[in-house]
Every structure is written in structure tokens, then in C-alpha cells.
Coordinates of C-alpha atoms in Angstrom, one line a residue:
M1 CA 18.9 12.8 -3.2
N2 CA 15.3 12.8 -4.3
K3 CA 14.3 15.5 -6.7
I4 CA 11.8 18.0 -5.3
L5 CA 8.7 17.9 -7.6
N6 CA 6.8 21.3 -7.6
T7 CA 3.9 20.1 -10.0
I8 CA 2.1 17.0 -10.9
F9 CA 3.9 16.8 -14.4
D10 CA 7.4 17.1 -13.2
D11 CA 9.4 14.1 -14.3
T12 CA 6.6 12.7 -16.3
K13 CA 6.2 11.7 -20.1
I14 CA 3.2 13.9 -20.6
N15 CA 4.8 15.5 -23.8
Q16 CA 5.1 11.9 -25.4
I17 CA 1.5 11.0 -25.0
E18 CA -0.7 10.7 -28.0
Y19 CA -4.7 10.5 -27.9
F20 CA -6.9 8.2 -30.2
D21 CA -10.2 6.8 -30.3
G22 CA -10.7 5.7 -33.7
Q23 CA -12.1 8.9 -35.3
S24 CA -9.6 11.6 -33.8
D25 CA -6.2 11.6 -33.2
L26 CA -4.6 14.3 -30.8
S27 CA -1.0 15.1 -29.9
S28 CA 0.8 16.9 -26.9
Q29 CA 0.5 20.1 -29.2
N30 CA -3.4 20.0 -29.2
V31 CA -3.2 19.6 -25.6
S32 CA -1.0 22.8 -25.1
N33 CA -3.4 24.7 -27.5
A34 CA -6.4 23.5 -25.2
T35 CA -4.6 24.6 -22.2
A36 CA -3.7 28.2 -23.7
N37 CA -7.5 28.6 -24.8
L38 CA -8.7 27.5 -21.4
L39 CA -6.7 30.0 -19.6
E40 CA -7.6 32.8 -22.2
K41 CA -11.5 32.0 -21.7
V42 CA -11.4 31.5 -17.7
V43 CA -10.8 34.5 -15.5
S44 CA -8.7 33.7 -12.6
H45 CA -10.0 33.6 -9.0
P46 CA -9.6 37.1 -7.8
C47 CA -7.6 35.8 -4.7
G48 CA -5.7 33.5 -6.7
R49 CA -7.6 30.2 -5.2
Q50 CA -7.7 27.0 -7.3
Q51 CA -10.9 26.8 -9.5
G52 CA -12.4 23.5 -10.8
V53 CA -14.1 22.7 -14.3
C54 CA -16.7 20.1 -14.8
I55 CA -16.3 18.1 -18.1
L56 CA -19.4 17.0 -19.9
M57 CA -18.7 15.4 -23.2
E58 CA -19.1 12.2 -25.4
R59 CA -16.5 9.5 -24.8
G60 CA -13.5 10.0 -26.8
S61 CA -9.8 11.2 -27.0
H62 CA -10.8 14.9 -26.7
Y63 CA -12.4 14.1 -23.3
I64 CA -8.9 12.9 -21.9
A65 CA -7.0 15.6 -23.5
V66 CA -9.3 18.2 -22.0
M67 CA -8.5 16.7 -18.6
M68 CA -4.5 17.0 -19.3
A69 CA -5.1 20.6 -20.4
A70 CA -7.1 21.6 -17.3
W71 CA -4.7 19.9 -15.1
A72 CA -1.8 21.9 -17.0
A73 CA -3.8 25.1 -16.5
G74 CA -4.1 24.3 -12.6
F75 CA -7.7 23.6 -12.6
Y76 CA -9.1 20.4 -10.9
V77 CA -11.6 18.5 -12.9
A78 CA -15.0 16.8 -12.1
P79 CA -15.7 14.4 -14.8
L80 CA -19.3 13.9 -15.8
N81 CA -21.4 11.3 -17.7
T82 CA -23.5 12.2 -20.7
A83 CA -25.4 8.9 -20.0
W84 CA -26.3 10.3 -16.4
P85 CA -29.7 11.7 -15.9
L86 CA -29.9 15.3 -16.4
Q87 CA -30.9 16.1 -13.0
K88 CA -28.1 14.3 -11.4
T89 CA -25.7 16.2 -13.7
L90 CA -27.3 19.5 -12.8
D91 CA -27.2 18.7 -9.2
I92 CA -23.3 18.2 -9.1
I93 CA -22.7 21.0 -11.2
S94 CA -24.4 23.1 -8.5
R95 CA -22.3 21.5 -5.8
I96 CA -19.0 22.1 -7.7
K97 CA -19.7 25.7 -8.8
P98 CA -17.1 25.3 -11.5
A99 CA -15.3 28.0 -13.3
A100 CA -16.5 26.6 -16.4
I101 CA -18.4 23.6 -18.0
I102 CA -16.5 22.2 -20.8
T103 CA -19.0 20.5 -23.2
D104 CA -19.6 19.7 -26.8
N105 CA -22.5 20.8 -29.2
K106 CA -24.5 17.6 -28.1
N107 CA -24.8 18.4 -24.3
S108 CA -24.8 22.3 -24.0
E109 CA -28.6 22.7 -23.9
E110 CA -30.3 22.7 -20.5
L111 CA -27.1 23.4 -18.5
D112 CA -27.0 25.9 -15.7
T113 CA -26.1 29.3 -17.5
R114 CA -24.9 30.8 -14.0
F115 CA -21.7 29.1 -15.0
K116 CA -19.4 29.7 -18.0
I117 CA -20.1 27.1 -20.7
I118 CA -17.1 26.6 -23.2
N119 CA -17.4 24.2 -26.2
S120 CA -14.7 21.8 -26.4
V121 CA -14.2 22.7 -30.0
E122 CA -12.9 26.1 -29.3
L123 CA -10.3 24.5 -27.1
F124 CA -8.7 22.7 -29.9
N125 CA -8.6 25.7 -32.2
Q126 CA -5.2 27.1 -33.0
S127 CA -4.2 29.7 -30.5
D128 CA -2.4 33.0 -31.8
S129 CA -1.7 33.5 -28.1
V130 CA -0.4 29.9 -27.2
N131 CA 3.0 31.2 -26.2
E132 CA 1.6 33.9 -24.2
F133 CA -0.8 31.8 -22.0
A134 CA 1.4 28.7 -22.0
A135 CA 3.9 30.8 -20.0
K136 CA 1.1 31.8 -17.7
A137 CA 0.2 28.1 -17.1
R138 CA 0.8 26.7 -13.6
P139 CA 0.2 22.9 -13.6
L140 CA -1.3 21.5 -10.6
R141 CA 0.9 21.6 -7.3
P142 CA 1.0 19.0 -4.5
A143 CA -1.5 20.9 -2.2
D144 CA -4.0 21.4 -5.2
I145 CA -7.1 19.3 -5.8
A146 CA -6.6 17.1 -8.8
Y147 CA -10.2 15.6 -9.4
I148 CA -13.4 14.8 -7.8
I149 CA -15.1 11.7 -8.4
F150 CA -18.8 11.1 -7.7
T151 CA -19.6 7.6 -6.6
S152 CA -22.9 6.1 -5.2
G153 CA -23.7 7.0 -1.8
S154 CA -25.7 5.0 0.6
T155 CA -28.2 7.8 1.1
G156 CA -29.0 8.0 -2.7
E157 CA -27.0 11.2 -3.2
P158 CA -23.8 11.0 -4.9
K159 CA -20.5 11.4 -2.7
G160 CA -17.9 13.6 -4.2
V161 CA -14.5 12.0 -3.4
V162 CA -11.8 14.7 -3.5
I163 CA -8.4 13.7 -4.6
S164 CA -5.3 16.0 -4.1
A165 CA -2.6 16.4 -6.5
A166 CA 0.0 14.9 -4.1
S167 CA -2.1 11.8 -3.8
F168 CA -2.3 11.2 -7.5
R169 CA 1.3 12.0 -7.8
S170 CA 1.9 9.3 -5.3
Y171 CA 0.1 6.8 -7.2
I172 CA 1.8 7.8 -10.7
D173 CA 5.1 7.2 -8.8
W174 CA 4.2 4.0 -7.5
T175 CA 3.3 3.1 -11.1
R176 CA 6.7 3.8 -12.3
R177 CA 8.3 1.7 -9.8
Y178 CA 5.9 -1.3 -9.8
F179 CA 5.6 -1.6 -13.4
S180 CA 8.9 -0.5 -14.7
E181 CA 9.3 -3.6 -16.8
Y182 CA 6.3 -2.4 -18.8
S183 CA 7.9 0.9 -19.5
A184 CA 8.2 0.3 -23.3
S185 CA 4.4 0.1 -23.6
K186 CA 3.3 2.0 -26.5
R187 CA -0.6 2.1 -26.6
L188 CA -3.2 1.2 -23.7
L189 CA -7.0 1.1 -24.4
L190 CA -9.3 2.9 -21.9
T191 CA -12.6 0.9 -21.6
S192 CA -13.9 2.0 -18.2
E193 CA -16.2 4.9 -17.5
L194 CA -14.4 8.2 -17.8
T195 CA -16.1 9.0 -14.6
F196 CA -14.6 5.8 -12.7
D197 CA -11.1 6.0 -11.3
I198 CA -9.8 3.1 -13.3
T199 CA -9.5 5.9 -16.0
M200 CA -7.2 7.8 -13.6
G201 CA -5.1 4.5 -13.4
D202 CA -4.7 4.5 -17.0
I203 CA -3.9 8.3 -17.0
A204 CA -1.2 7.8 -14.4
F205 CA 0.4 4.8 -16.4
A206 CA 0.7 6.9 -19.4
L207 CA 2.3 9.7 -17.5
A208 CA 4.6 7.4 -15.9
F209 CA 5.9 5.9 -19.1
G210 CA 4.6 8.2 -22.0
T211 CA 2.2 5.4 -23.1
S212 CA -0.5 6.7 -25.8
I213 CA -3.9 6.7 -24.6
G214 CA -6.8 5.1 -26.6
V215 CA -10.5 5.4 -25.8
A216 CA -13.0 2.9 -26.7
R217 CA -15.8 5.1 -27.9
H218 CA -18.3 2.2 -27.4
N219 CA -16.7 0.6 -24.5
T220 CA -19.6 -1.8 -23.7
N221 CA -19.5 -3.0 -27.4
I222 CA -17.2 -6.1 -27.1
P223 CA -16.6 -6.5 -30.9
S224 CA -15.8 -2.7 -31.2
V225 CA -13.3 -3.3 -28.2
L226 CA -11.8 -6.2 -30.0
A227 CA -11.4 -4.2 -33.1
M228 CA -9.7 -1.6 -31.4
I229 CA -7.1 -3.8 -29.8
M230 CA -6.3 -5.4 -33.1
K231 CA -6.1 -2.5 -35.1
Y232 CA -3.8 -0.3 -32.7
K233 CA -1.8 -3.5 -31.3
I234 CA -3.0 -2.3 -27.7
D235 CA -0.4 -3.8 -25.3
V236 CA -1.9 -2.7 -21.9
L237 CA -5.5 -3.3 -21.0
Y238 CA -6.8 -2.3 -17.7
S239 CA -10.6 -2.9 -17.1
V240 CA -13.4 -4.2 -14.7
P241 CA -14.0 -7.9 -14.6
T242 CA -17.0 -7.8 -16.4
T243 CA -15.5 -6.4 -19.6
H244 CA -12.7 -9.0 -19.3
L245 CA -14.9 -11.9 -19.0
A246 CA -17.0 -10.6 -21.9
L247 CA -13.9 -10.2 -24.0
T248 CA -12.4 -13.5 -23.4
A249 CA -15.7 -15.0 -24.1
F250 CA -16.0 -13.3 -27.3
A251 CA -12.5 -13.7 -28.5
K252 CA -12.5 -17.6 -27.8
Q253 CA -15.6 -17.8 -30.2
K254 CA -14.5 -15.3 -32.9
R255 CA -12.6 -16.7 -35.8
G256 CA -9.5 -14.5 -36.5
A257 CA -9.7 -12.6 -32.9
D258 CA -6.1 -11.7 -32.0
L259 CA -5.2 -10.4 -28.5
S260 CA -1.5 -11.3 -29.0
S261 CA -0.3 -7.7 -29.0
I262 CA -1.3 -7.3 -25.2
N263 CA 1.6 -7.8 -22.9
L264 CA 0.0 -6.4 -19.6
L265 CA -3.6 -6.9 -18.3
L266 CA -5.1 -5.1 -15.2
S267 CA -8.3 -6.2 -13.7
G268 CA -9.8 -4.2 -10.6
G269 CA -13.3 -3.3 -9.1
D270 CA -14.6 -6.6 -8.4
R271 CA -13.9 -10.4 -7.9
F272 CA -13.3 -12.8 -11.0
P273 CA -12.7 -16.4 -11.3
W274 CA -8.9 -18.0 -12.0
Q275 CA -10.4 -19.1 -15.1
L276 CA -10.2 -15.5 -16.5
V277 CA -6.4 -15.6 -16.1
N278 CA -6.1 -18.9 -17.7
D279 CA -8.0 -17.6 -20.6
Y280 CA -5.9 -14.8 -21.1
K281 CA -2.9 -16.7 -21.2
T282 CA -4.2 -18.9 -24.0
L283 CA -5.4 -15.9 -25.9
T284 CA -2.4 -13.6 -25.5
G285 CA 0.4 -15.9 -25.5
D286 CA 1.5 -15.6 -21.8
A287 CA 0.6 -11.7 -21.1
H288 CA 1.3 -10.8 -17.4
F289 CA -2.0 -10.4 -15.4
Y290 CA -2.3 -8.2 -12.2
N291 CA -5.2 -7.8 -9.9
V292 CA -5.3 -4.4 -8.4
Y293 CA -7.6 -3.4 -5.6
G294 CA -8.5 0.0 -4.0
P295 CA -11.3 2.2 -3.2
T296 CA -11.7 5.7 -5.1
E297 CA -11.2 7.1 -1.6
V298 CA -7.5 5.8 -1.5
T299 CA -6.7 7.1 -5.0
I300 CA -7.2 4.6 -7.4
N301 CA -5.7 1.2 -5.8
C302 CA -3.6 0.3 -2.8
F303 CA -2.9 -3.5 -3.3
S304 CA -1.8 -5.2 -6.2
V305 CA -0.6 -9.0 -7.4
R306 CA 0.5 -10.7 -10.4
L307 CA -1.7 -13.9 -10.8
D308 CA -0.2 -15.4 -14.1
N309 CA 2.5 -16.9 -12.1
K310 CA 0.4 -18.0 -9.1
E311 CA -0.9 -21.2 -10.5
Q312 CA -0.4 -23.0 -7.2
L313 CA -3.0 -20.8 -5.6
A314 CA -5.6 -21.9 -8.2
L315 CA -4.5 -25.6 -7.7
A316 CA -5.0 -25.1 -4.0
D317 CA -8.6 -23.9 -4.5
K318 CA -7.9 -20.7 -2.8
P319 CA -9.9 -17.5 -4.0
V320 CA -8.2 -14.8 -5.9
P321 CA -6.1 -12.6 -3.7
I322 CA -6.0 -8.7 -3.7
G323 CA -2.3 -9.2 -3.0
K324 CA 0.1 -7.0 -1.2
C325 CA 0.0 -3.4 0.0
F326 CA 1.7 -0.8 -1.9
D327 CA 5.4 -0.1 -0.9
S328 CA 4.2 3.5 -0.1
L329 CA 1.2 2.8 2.2
D330 CA 0.3 0.5 5.0
F331 CA -2.6 -1.4 6.3
V332 CA -4.2 -2.7 9.3
L333 CA -7.2 -5.1 10.0
L334 CA -9.5 -4.1 12.7
N335 CA -12.1 -6.0 14.6
D336 CA -15.3 -4.7 16.1
E337 CA -13.7 -3.0 19.0
N338 CA -11.3 -1.3 16.9
Q339 CA -8.3 -3.4 17.5
P340 CA -5.8 -5.1 15.2
C341 CA -6.7 -8.6 14.4
S342 CA -5.8 -11.5 11.9
E343 CA -9.4 -11.0 10.2
G344 CA -11.3 -7.9 10.3
E345 CA -11.9 -4.6 8.4
L346 CA -9.2 -3.5 5.8
C347 CA -8.0 -0.1 6.8
V348 CA -5.4 1.8 4.9
S349 CA -2.9 4.5 5.8
G350 CA -0.6 6.7 3.8
P351 CA -0.2 9.5 1.3
Q352 CA -2.9 8.2 -1.2
L353 CA -5.9 8.9 1.1
M354 CA -8.6 11.3 0.0
M355 CA -8.7 14.7 1.2
G356 CA -12.5 14.1 2.1
Y357 CA -16.0 14.2 0.8
H358 CA -17.1 17.4 -1.3
G359 CA -19.1 19.4 1.2
D360 CA -19.7 16.7 3.9
S361 CA -17.4 17.1 6.8
E362 CA -19.6 14.5 8.7
L363 CA -19.4 11.7 6.3
T364 CA -15.7 12.4 6.0
K365 CA -15.0 12.1 9.6
S366 CA -17.0 8.7 9.8
A367 CA -14.8 7.4 6.9
F368 CA -11.6 7.4 9.0
T369 CA -10.4 6.0 12.2
N370 CA -7.0 6.2 14.1
D371 CA -4.5 3.5 14.2
P372 CA -4.8 1.9 17.3
S373 CA -1.1 0.4 17.1
L374 CA 0.3 4.0 17.4
S375 CA -1.0 5.4 20.6
F376 CA 1.5 8.5 20.7
I377 CA -0.1 9.9 17.5
D378 CA -3.3 10.2 15.7
R379 CA -2.5 8.5 12.3
P380 CA -5.5 8.4 10.0
L381 CA -6.7 4.9 8.4
Y382 CA -9.4 4.9 5.9
K383 CA -11.9 2.2 6.4
T384 CA -12.5 0.5 3.2
G385 CA -15.8 -1.6 4.4
D386 CA -14.1 -4.6 3.4
L387 CA -13.6 -7.8 5.5
A388 CA -10.0 -9.3 4.7
Y389 CA -7.6 -11.7 6.0
V390 CA -3.8 -12.5 5.5
D391 CA -2.7 -15.9 4.0
D392 CA 0.8 -16.7 3.5
G393 CA 1.9 -12.9 3.0
L394 CA -1.0 -12.1 0.7
V395 CA -4.4 -10.3 1.4
Y396 CA -7.7 -11.8 0.4
L397 CA -11.2 -10.4 0.6
K398 CA -14.1 -12.0 2.3
G399 CA -16.8 -9.5 1.1
R400 CA -18.2 -6.3 2.2
I401 CA -19.2 -5.6 6.2
D402 CA -22.4 -3.8 5.0
G403 CA -23.1 -7.2 2.9
L404 CA -23.3 -9.5 5.7
V405 CA -26.7 -11.0 6.3
K406 CA -28.1 -13.4 9.1
I407 CA -29.5 -16.6 7.7
R408 CA -31.2 -18.9 10.4
G409 CA -29.4 -17.0 13.1
Y410 CA -25.8 -17.3 11.3
R411 CA -23.8 -14.4 10.1
V412 CA -23.1 -15.0 6.5
H413 CA -21.5 -13.3 3.6
P414 CA -22.9 -14.0 0.3
D415 CA -19.6 -13.4 -1.5
E416 CA -18.1 -16.3 0.3
V417 CA -20.5 -18.6 -1.4
S418 CA -20.0 -16.8 -4.8
K419 CA -16.3 -17.5 -4.6
I420 CA -17.0 -21.2 -4.4
I421 CA -19.5 -21.3 -7.4
D422 CA -17.0 -19.3 -9.3
G423 CA -14.5 -21.9 -8.7
I424 CA -16.6 -24.6 -10.4
N425 CA -15.2 -25.6 -13.6
G426 CA -17.9 -24.6 -16.4
V427 CA -19.0 -21.5 -14.3
D428 CA -18.3 -18.1 -15.6
V429 CA -19.4 -15.9 -13.1
S430 CA -22.0 -15.9 -10.3
A431 CA -23.5 -13.6 -7.7
V432 CA -25.2 -14.7 -4.4
V433 CA -27.8 -12.4 -2.8
A434 CA -30.0 -12.5 0.5
F435 CA -33.7 -12.5 -0.3
G436 CA -36.7 -12.4 2.1
D437 CA -37.4 -10.8 5.5
Q438 CA -34.9 -11.6 7.9
S439 CA -36.5 -14.3 9.7
E440 CA -37.1 -16.2 6.7
A441 CA -34.1 -14.8 4.5
S442 CA -32.3 -17.3 2.2
L443 CA -29.7 -17.1 -0.2
I444 CA -30.3 -17.0 -4.0
A445 CA -27.4 -17.6 -6.5
F446 CA -27.5 -16.3 -10.1
V447 CA -25.1 -18.2 -12.1
R448 CA -23.7 -17.6 -15.7
L449 CA -22.4 -20.8 -17.3
N450 CA -19.6 -20.9 -19.8
K451 CA -21.0 -21.1 -23.3
C452 CA -20.1 -25.1 -23.7
S453 CA -20.9 -25.8 -20.2
E454 CA -23.5 -28.7 -19.4
L455 CA -23.7 -28.0 -15.8
I456 CA -27.4 -28.3 -14.0
E457 CA -28.3 -26.9 -10.7
K458 CA -27.8 -30.3 -9.1
D459 CA -24.2 -30.2 -10.1
I460 CA -23.5 -26.9 -8.5
D461 CA -25.5 -27.4 -5.4
S462 CA -23.5 -30.8 -4.6
H463 CA -20.4 -29.1 -5.1
V464 CA -21.4 -26.1 -2.6
Q465 CA -22.8 -28.6 0.0
N466 CA -19.4 -30.3 0.1
L467 CA -17.8 -27.0 1.0
V468 CA -19.9 -24.9 3.2
P469 CA -22.1 -25.4 6.4
H470 CA -25.8 -26.2 5.4
Y471 CA -27.1 -22.6 6.3
M472 CA -24.7 -21.2 3.5
V473 CA -26.0 -23.4 0.7
P474 CA -28.5 -21.4 -1.6
T475 CA -32.0 -22.5 -1.6
R476 CA -32.2 -21.5 -5.5
Y477 CA -30.1 -21.3 -8.4
V478 CA -31.0 -19.0 -11.1
F479 CA -29.3 -19.3 -14.7
V480 CA -28.7 -15.9 -16.4
T481 CA -27.1 -15.1 -19.9
D482 CA -26.1 -11.6 -18.6
F483 CA -26.0 -9.6 -15.4
P484 CA -27.1 -6.2 -14.8
L485 CA -24.3 -3.7 -14.2
N486 CA -24.3 -0.6 -12.2
Q487 CA -22.3 2.6 -13.3
S488 CA -19.0 1.3 -12.2
G489 CA -19.3 -2.0 -14.3
K490 CA -19.9 -4.1 -11.0
I491 CA -22.8 -6.6 -11.0
D492 CA -26.0 -4.7 -9.8
K493 CA -27.0 -6.8 -6.8
K494 CA -29.7 -4.7 -6.1
A495 CA -31.3 -5.3 -9.5
L496 CA -31.0 -8.9 -9.0
V497 CA -33.0 -8.8 -5.6
R498 CA -35.7 -6.7 -7.5
S499 CA -36.0 -9.2 -10.3
L500 CA -37.0 -11.9 -7.6
S501 CA -39.8 -9.7 -6.5
A502 CA -41.0 -9.0 -10.1

């Protein structure tokens, strides 16, 4: 008989987790102190309704510990980034109307004084009332909100994705089942932005297995990231492909670089070439490598596949798959008529779907459709906006629906061309964009080569011409040493297009 879980932390290993960042080490006792101090400083809602806190702090172990403390006290969290423009931060705070803004000395100025501001240092002071307030703590329950993550919106205004404690708990439980063979993992390193849901994936892993959480304070400084991996013998690393590619490229060139402590690698958020899997095999001594996929709206991830044992796919020149749907979820591919098909928009159902977009019921409504295969009930499906197909039991992505362009009258997805270029030996990563007015639009390929590669434009163009129709062949190849990245760590294609007009 399944055990009934009353809070988000029931049957987790939260009390085993330690937090470190190279400067500060924290324990579960520090989190308990922060929980008690937070409850002491924030007045409960008069009607007993759940309240939220905004976190605006520098990267580090304290940030994650504050998040845990807020959940233990029953608050939902809205993580903010100190690198964001001030006005964006103020706008989000104004929309959330938090019970408190938790910040540090560097970020307390110019904040909206209508809301209570708590210096994070005060939360970690030893509390004389820790036992009294710990008894009052009521960790998140299934119907509560766990977090609100703000992502880029098509209108230019950030979308606040609201995730329930039940959805987050469902992801934690999937993590425990799916990654059970890695339950002895001691330390993971958090390299993503703390406002990105990969962070929540790392936290879920830690809660499932009691794995300690390291935070790379300088997450874009690859030598610093490598130093932390080696110093703390990190055994779990989950990051975006751009970070993985930069780390492997640096480690291959750095004398004394050692990634052998890593036994589990996860990559999510964007596509990558098979070469990345091979590089990690060499550098780690056969660590297991997983590709994970999922929109923020479906609570971190909803598909996964282990890749280091799928050499046959690479040899068959197949792209990297996103794998199989979680055992707790379901998916449907829908065509333009909203009917099931073999290749179409990937739509997902199940307990991990978001509650909605903060303060935007119309946008929330437009994000869902009903499952046409169940005519007798309205089962909501989240529309991911990704085109997908199934091949031999695995799901593959073709690209974004909103990324489709017309080239000489043909519908083309630039990502299809990128995947072909990425498969060329000597290419590190590429990005293909459409440039020009609709009637004269053409494809431009931006390519970053491996350090020792001697490829020239003619080599790449010849390979592409052999594999795609003439209208999908780029008219120009631009070689770059680095790609501009957006706040999620993905290649910023809009910036690439702007560079063509400069």
C-alpha cells in the first residue's frame, strides 16, 4: 500500500543534504535555523493563505539553503537573478507581491520598500526560538505552490510559470525511481542559473538521495567549474549543452584535468552532437550520460534517455533523441487539425503540468488543449511547441513550430540543418538561422569548429548538399569561436540574426 505523503519533504533525504560553494559550507541545521528565523520575521497571512518570498541573492550555497528553508516554512519561492536589469526585477516583485524579499547586503538598495526586506545573513543567525518556531513549521503540502520561474515571453514580458508542490513532488519521485542506481551519489555541482529549472532538477535529485549540493559561484568560468569538480570529487553533473561542450573542450586541452569522479551526467535545455557523449566517455572513464527534455511548464523534464550505451544510433547517423516519456506521464503528437499523428506537435499530460502562468489566464488557456483520443473526458495536454516524431520507440525533436520558415516556397526548419552540420566530424556545434525578407529569405549557418579541426566551408557545404534538398542548403557559413547565449544558457539565435545586420 502506498504511503500517504502530507508534505513535499516526507520520505526525502533533506536532513542529509549539505551545501557548499568553495567559500561557505552549510548543513541541515543551518537550514532549520533559517526556517525558524523566517517564520519569526514574517507575519502569517490573516486568512491562513500561502504566501511567497522572492530570493534576490548572489550565487552560492546560501541561496539554495534559503530556498529549502522557505519551503520548510510553507512559502513558495520566486528565484531572482542579481544580473537581471533592475527594472525587470522590480516588475516581477511587484507582480508577485511577496511576504518578503530575501536579499543580501549587495542587493538591498533600490528595492520596493512596500514589501518586507530580510537580509539573508539574519536568517542564518543562531535562533534562541528555533525549537518553538520549528514546531510551527508546516512544509509545503501537495496543493501548495512550490515555485514560480519567470521565462522569456513572446511579448517581451516575462512569463511566470507556477509549479505546484504536487508536481514538484511527482518529479522527485520519478527521480528516485529512474536514477535509483545512482542513489549513493555524494555530491552534485549546480552550474545552471539559479532561476532556471535545471536548478530544481538538481534539488530534486538531492532530496531523493541525500546528495550534497555544490554551487559553482562563477558558473560561466569553466576553469573554476573544473576546479570545483576536482576539489570536491563531484559525481553528478547536470547542465546545459553549452556548459558541457565548453567543459569537455577545456578538459581535453588542460594538463592534469580530471573528471574521473563523475559517474552521472545529464544534459538538458538544448540539442548537442554525439561527439559530446564520446568526449565524456574518454574524460570520465565511462560515466553514464543522459539526455533529458522538458519545458518549464511540465516541471523540469518529461522525457529521458541514456546515451552512452546507444552507439548504434550515432553509427546510423541518427540525431540525438530525447528518449522515452516518464512512466508517470503520457504524450500525444498532434497535427494542425489537432488530431493524433506520427509526426507533429509534442503534447504532454500528467501530474507534472503547471498550475498556469502567473496572472495570465488567457495565456494559460492557450497553452493547453484537450486530448482528442479521449472523447469522453477533457484530459488537458500541454502544447510544447516542439515538432517531434517516434522512431523505434524513441522520440526525436525536429525543432520549434514557431521556428518554421519558408525558403523559396518550402517549409523548412533550420534546426534540421543544424543537426546535420553538428554530425560532421570536426564540428563542435552549429546554429542555422533564416535571414532576409520572406520572399528573399535564405539560411545562414554559424559554425564553431573543434580546436584542431581543419574543415573549410566547402567541406561542410558538400556534406550538407548530399543530405538535404537544395532549398535547405545554407547560402553562407559563418565560422565563430563563441556563440552568444541567452539567460537559459541556450544559443541566442536572435543575437545571431542581429549580427548579420550589423
